[in-house]
Amino acid sequence: MGLLLACKSEDRGLVVGKIQQASDLATTEFTVEKIVHGTKTKKIAWFIKLSEARFLAYSQAKIKAGVDLSQIEEGDIEIEGQKITLRLPPVKIVNFSYPPSSFQEDSVISNPKAFLNSISVADQESFFRDAELDIRNNLEYMGIVETTQNHTRTLLRQLLRSLNYEEVYISFSSDELLIDKVNLTQPSAND
């Protein structure tokens, strides 16, 4: 009986090690295209519009989501002969990139130097910051969790079948998307 438990423990340790080695592979990359727009209106006496400057640009966010397989513990794995059951940590955003190199101004629609009213670099930065916040605030609605879970299941099924497991069952501890919160708001003059 002691030999059987030692074999199961050894199998579990082997599986944990193999899964943790695959941690970097259990990621999915997404590209989100975003139209950035803004207007700046110059008014006289708060109600007479003197001029309006418009800004329109195209941008891309690169998002990498994954499952931190290094967090798997022995208790998250059950082995019964050729059957293995895994409980994985939730999907999280591993990397979020919104590079300025992807920004392209639409010169047909944009008129950043309108008469008596211009859109400054600070205004443009504000428009891009708002666009980034919009992307970040909508990450959980973009299908990232489902796509990454499916990718991870496929990867781990292949890995575990190569270790001679015929029945592979994979679940996740949560269907929530873990996102590190960032503060993109500008500090006020009073800060």
Coordinates of C-alpha atoms in Angstrom, one line a residue:
M1 CA 0.0 0.0 0.0
G2 CA 2.9 2.4 0.8
L3 CA 4.4 1.8 -2.6
L4 CA 1.1 2.7 -4.3
L5 CA 0.9 6.0 -2.4
A6 CA 4.5 6.8 -3.2
C7 CA 3.9 6.1 -7.0
K8 CA 0.8 8.4 -6.9
S9 CA 2.7 11.1 -5.1
E10 CA 5.6 10.7 -7.6
D11 CA 3.2 10.9 -10.5
R12 CA 1.6 14.0 -9.1
G13 CA 5.0 15.7 -8.6
L14 CA 6.0 14.9 -12.2
V15 CA 2.7 16.3 -13.5
V16 CA 3.0 19.5 -11.3
G17 CA 6.6 20.0 -12.6
K18 CA 5.6 19.5 -16.3
I19 CA 2.6 21.8 -16.0
Q20 CA 4.7 24.5 -14.3
Q21 CA 7.3 24.3 -17.1
A22 CA 4.5 25.0 -19.6
S23 CA 3.5 28.1 -17.7
D24 CA 4.8 30.6 -20.4
L25 CA 3.0 28.6 -23.1
A26 CA -0.4 29.0 -21.5
T27 CA -0.9 32.5 -22.8
T28 CA -3.0 34.1 -25.5
E29 CA -2.3 37.3 -27.3
F30 CA -5.0 39.8 -28.4
T31 CA -4.8 42.9 -30.5
V32 CA -7.6 45.5 -29.9
E33 CA -8.0 48.3 -32.4
K34 CA -9.4 51.5 -31.1
I35 CA -10.5 54.7 -32.8
V36 CA -9.5 57.7 -30.7
H37 CA -11.5 60.8 -31.1
G38 CA -12.0 64.1 -29.4
T39 CA -13.3 67.6 -29.9
K40 CA -12.3 70.9 -28.4
T41 CA -14.8 73.7 -28.6
K42 CA -14.1 77.4 -28.2
K43 CA -17.1 79.3 -26.9
I44 CA -17.9 82.9 -26.1
A45 CA -20.1 83.5 -23.0
W46 CA -20.6 79.7 -22.5
F47 CA -23.2 79.3 -25.3
I48 CA -22.0 80.8 -28.6
K49 CA -19.7 78.3 -30.4
L50 CA -16.8 80.2 -32.0
S51 CA -15.0 77.2 -33.4
E52 CA -14.5 73.4 -33.0
A53 CA -11.3 71.5 -33.5
R54 CA -11.6 67.7 -34.1
F55 CA -9.1 64.9 -33.6
L56 CA -9.4 61.4 -34.9
A57 CA -6.7 58.7 -34.8
Y58 CA -6.4 54.9 -34.9
S59 CA -4.6 52.9 -32.3
Q60 CA -3.9 49.3 -31.2
A61 CA -3.5 47.8 -27.8
K62 CA -1.6 44.5 -27.4
I63 CA -2.9 42.3 -24.6
K64 CA -1.4 39.1 -23.3
A65 CA -3.6 36.9 -21.1
G66 CA -2.6 33.7 -19.4
V67 CA -3.0 31.3 -16.5
D68 CA -0.2 31.3 -14.0
L69 CA 0.5 27.5 -13.9
S70 CA 3.3 28.0 -11.4
Q71 CA 0.5 28.5 -8.8
I72 CA -0.7 25.0 -9.2
E73 CA -0.3 22.9 -6.0
E74 CA -0.5 19.2 -5.5
G75 CA -4.1 19.5 -4.1
D76 CA -5.2 20.9 -7.5
I77 CA -4.4 17.6 -9.2
E78 CA -6.3 14.3 -8.7
I79 CA -4.9 11.2 -10.4
E80 CA -6.9 7.9 -10.6
G81 CA -5.0 5.5 -12.9
Q82 CA -5.3 6.9 -16.5
K83 CA -7.6 9.7 -15.4
I84 CA -6.4 13.1 -14.2
T85 CA -8.4 16.1 -13.0
L86 CA -6.9 19.6 -12.8
R87 CA -8.1 22.8 -11.1
L88 CA -6.3 25.8 -12.5
P89 CA -6.0 29.4 -11.3
P90 CA -8.1 32.1 -13.0
V91 CA -7.1 33.9 -16.2
K92 CA -5.2 37.1 -15.7
I93 CA -3.8 39.9 -17.8
V94 CA -0.1 39.2 -18.1
N95 CA 0.8 42.2 -20.2
F96 CA -1.0 45.3 -21.5
S97 CA 0.7 47.5 -24.1
Y98 CA -0.7 50.6 -25.8
P99 CA 2.3 51.8 -27.7
P100 CA 2.4 55.3 -29.2
S101 CA 4.0 53.8 -32.3
S102 CA 0.6 52.3 -33.2
F103 CA -1.1 55.7 -33.2
Q104 CA -2.1 57.0 -36.6
E105 CA -3.8 60.4 -37.0
D106 CA -6.6 60.6 -39.6
S107 CA -5.7 63.8 -41.4
V108 CA -8.9 63.8 -43.4
I109 CA -11.2 64.1 -40.4
S110 CA -8.8 65.8 -37.9
N111 CA -8.5 69.5 -37.9
P112 CA -6.2 70.1 -34.9
K113 CA -5.4 73.6 -35.9
A114 CA -9.0 75.0 -36.3
F115 CA -9.4 78.8 -36.5
L116 CA -8.8 80.3 -33.0
N117 CA -8.8 76.9 -31.5
S118 CA -6.1 74.2 -31.6
I119 CA -5.7 70.7 -30.2
S120 CA -2.5 70.6 -28.2
V121 CA -0.2 67.7 -27.6
A122 CA -1.7 67.6 -24.0
D123 CA -5.2 67.4 -25.5
Q124 CA -4.1 64.5 -27.7
E125 CA -2.5 62.7 -24.8
S126 CA -5.8 63.1 -22.9
F127 CA -7.7 61.6 -25.8
F128 CA -5.3 58.6 -25.9
R129 CA -5.4 58.2 -22.1
D130 CA -9.3 58.1 -22.2
A131 CA -9.1 55.5 -25.1
E132 CA -6.7 53.3 -23.0
L133 CA -9.0 53.5 -20.0
D134 CA -12.0 52.5 -22.2
I135 CA -10.0 49.5 -23.4
R136 CA -8.9 48.5 -19.9
N137 CA -12.5 49.0 -18.5
N138 CA -13.9 46.6 -21.2
L139 CA -11.3 43.8 -21.1
E140 CA -13.6 41.5 -19.2
Y141 CA -16.2 41.7 -21.9
M142 CA -13.9 40.9 -24.9
G143 CA -14.0 37.1 -24.6
I144 CA -10.4 37.0 -23.2
V145 CA -11.3 34.5 -20.4
E146 CA -13.0 32.0 -22.6
T147 CA -10.4 32.1 -25.4
T148 CA -7.5 31.8 -22.9
Q149 CA -9.2 29.0 -21.0
N150 CA -9.8 27.1 -24.3
H151 CA -6.2 27.6 -25.3
T152 CA -4.9 26.5 -21.9
R153 CA -7.1 23.4 -22.0
T154 CA -5.9 22.4 -25.5
L155 CA -2.3 22.9 -24.4
L156 CA -2.6 20.9 -21.2
R157 CA -4.6 18.1 -22.8
Q158 CA -1.8 17.5 -25.3
L159 CA 0.8 17.6 -22.6
L160 CA -1.1 15.2 -20.3
R161 CA -2.0 12.8 -23.1
S162 CA 1.7 12.7 -23.9
L163 CA 2.2 11.5 -20.3
N164 CA -0.3 8.7 -21.0
Y165 CA -3.4 10.1 -19.3
E166 CA -6.4 9.0 -21.3
E167 CA -9.1 11.0 -19.5
V168 CA -8.2 14.7 -18.8
Y169 CA -10.6 17.0 -16.9
I170 CA -9.7 20.6 -16.5
S171 CA -11.6 23.3 -14.6
F172 CA -10.7 26.8 -13.4
S173 CA -11.0 28.1 -9.9
S174 CA -12.9 31.2 -11.3
D175 CA -14.2 32.5 -14.6
E176 CA -13.1 36.0 -13.4
L177 CA -10.5 38.0 -15.3
L178 CA -7.7 39.2 -13.0
I179 CA -6.6 42.6 -14.0
D180 CA -4.0 44.8 -12.2
K181 CA -5.6 48.2 -11.7
V182 CA -3.7 51.2 -13.0
N183 CA -4.3 54.9 -12.4
L184 CA -4.3 56.8 -15.7
T185 CA -6.0 60.0 -14.4
Q186 CA -4.0 63.2 -14.3
P187 CA -3.3 64.5 -10.8
S188 CA -5.1 67.7 -10.0
A189 CA -3.4 71.0 -9.2
N190 CA -4.3 70.4 -5.5
D191 CA -2.4 67.1 -5.3

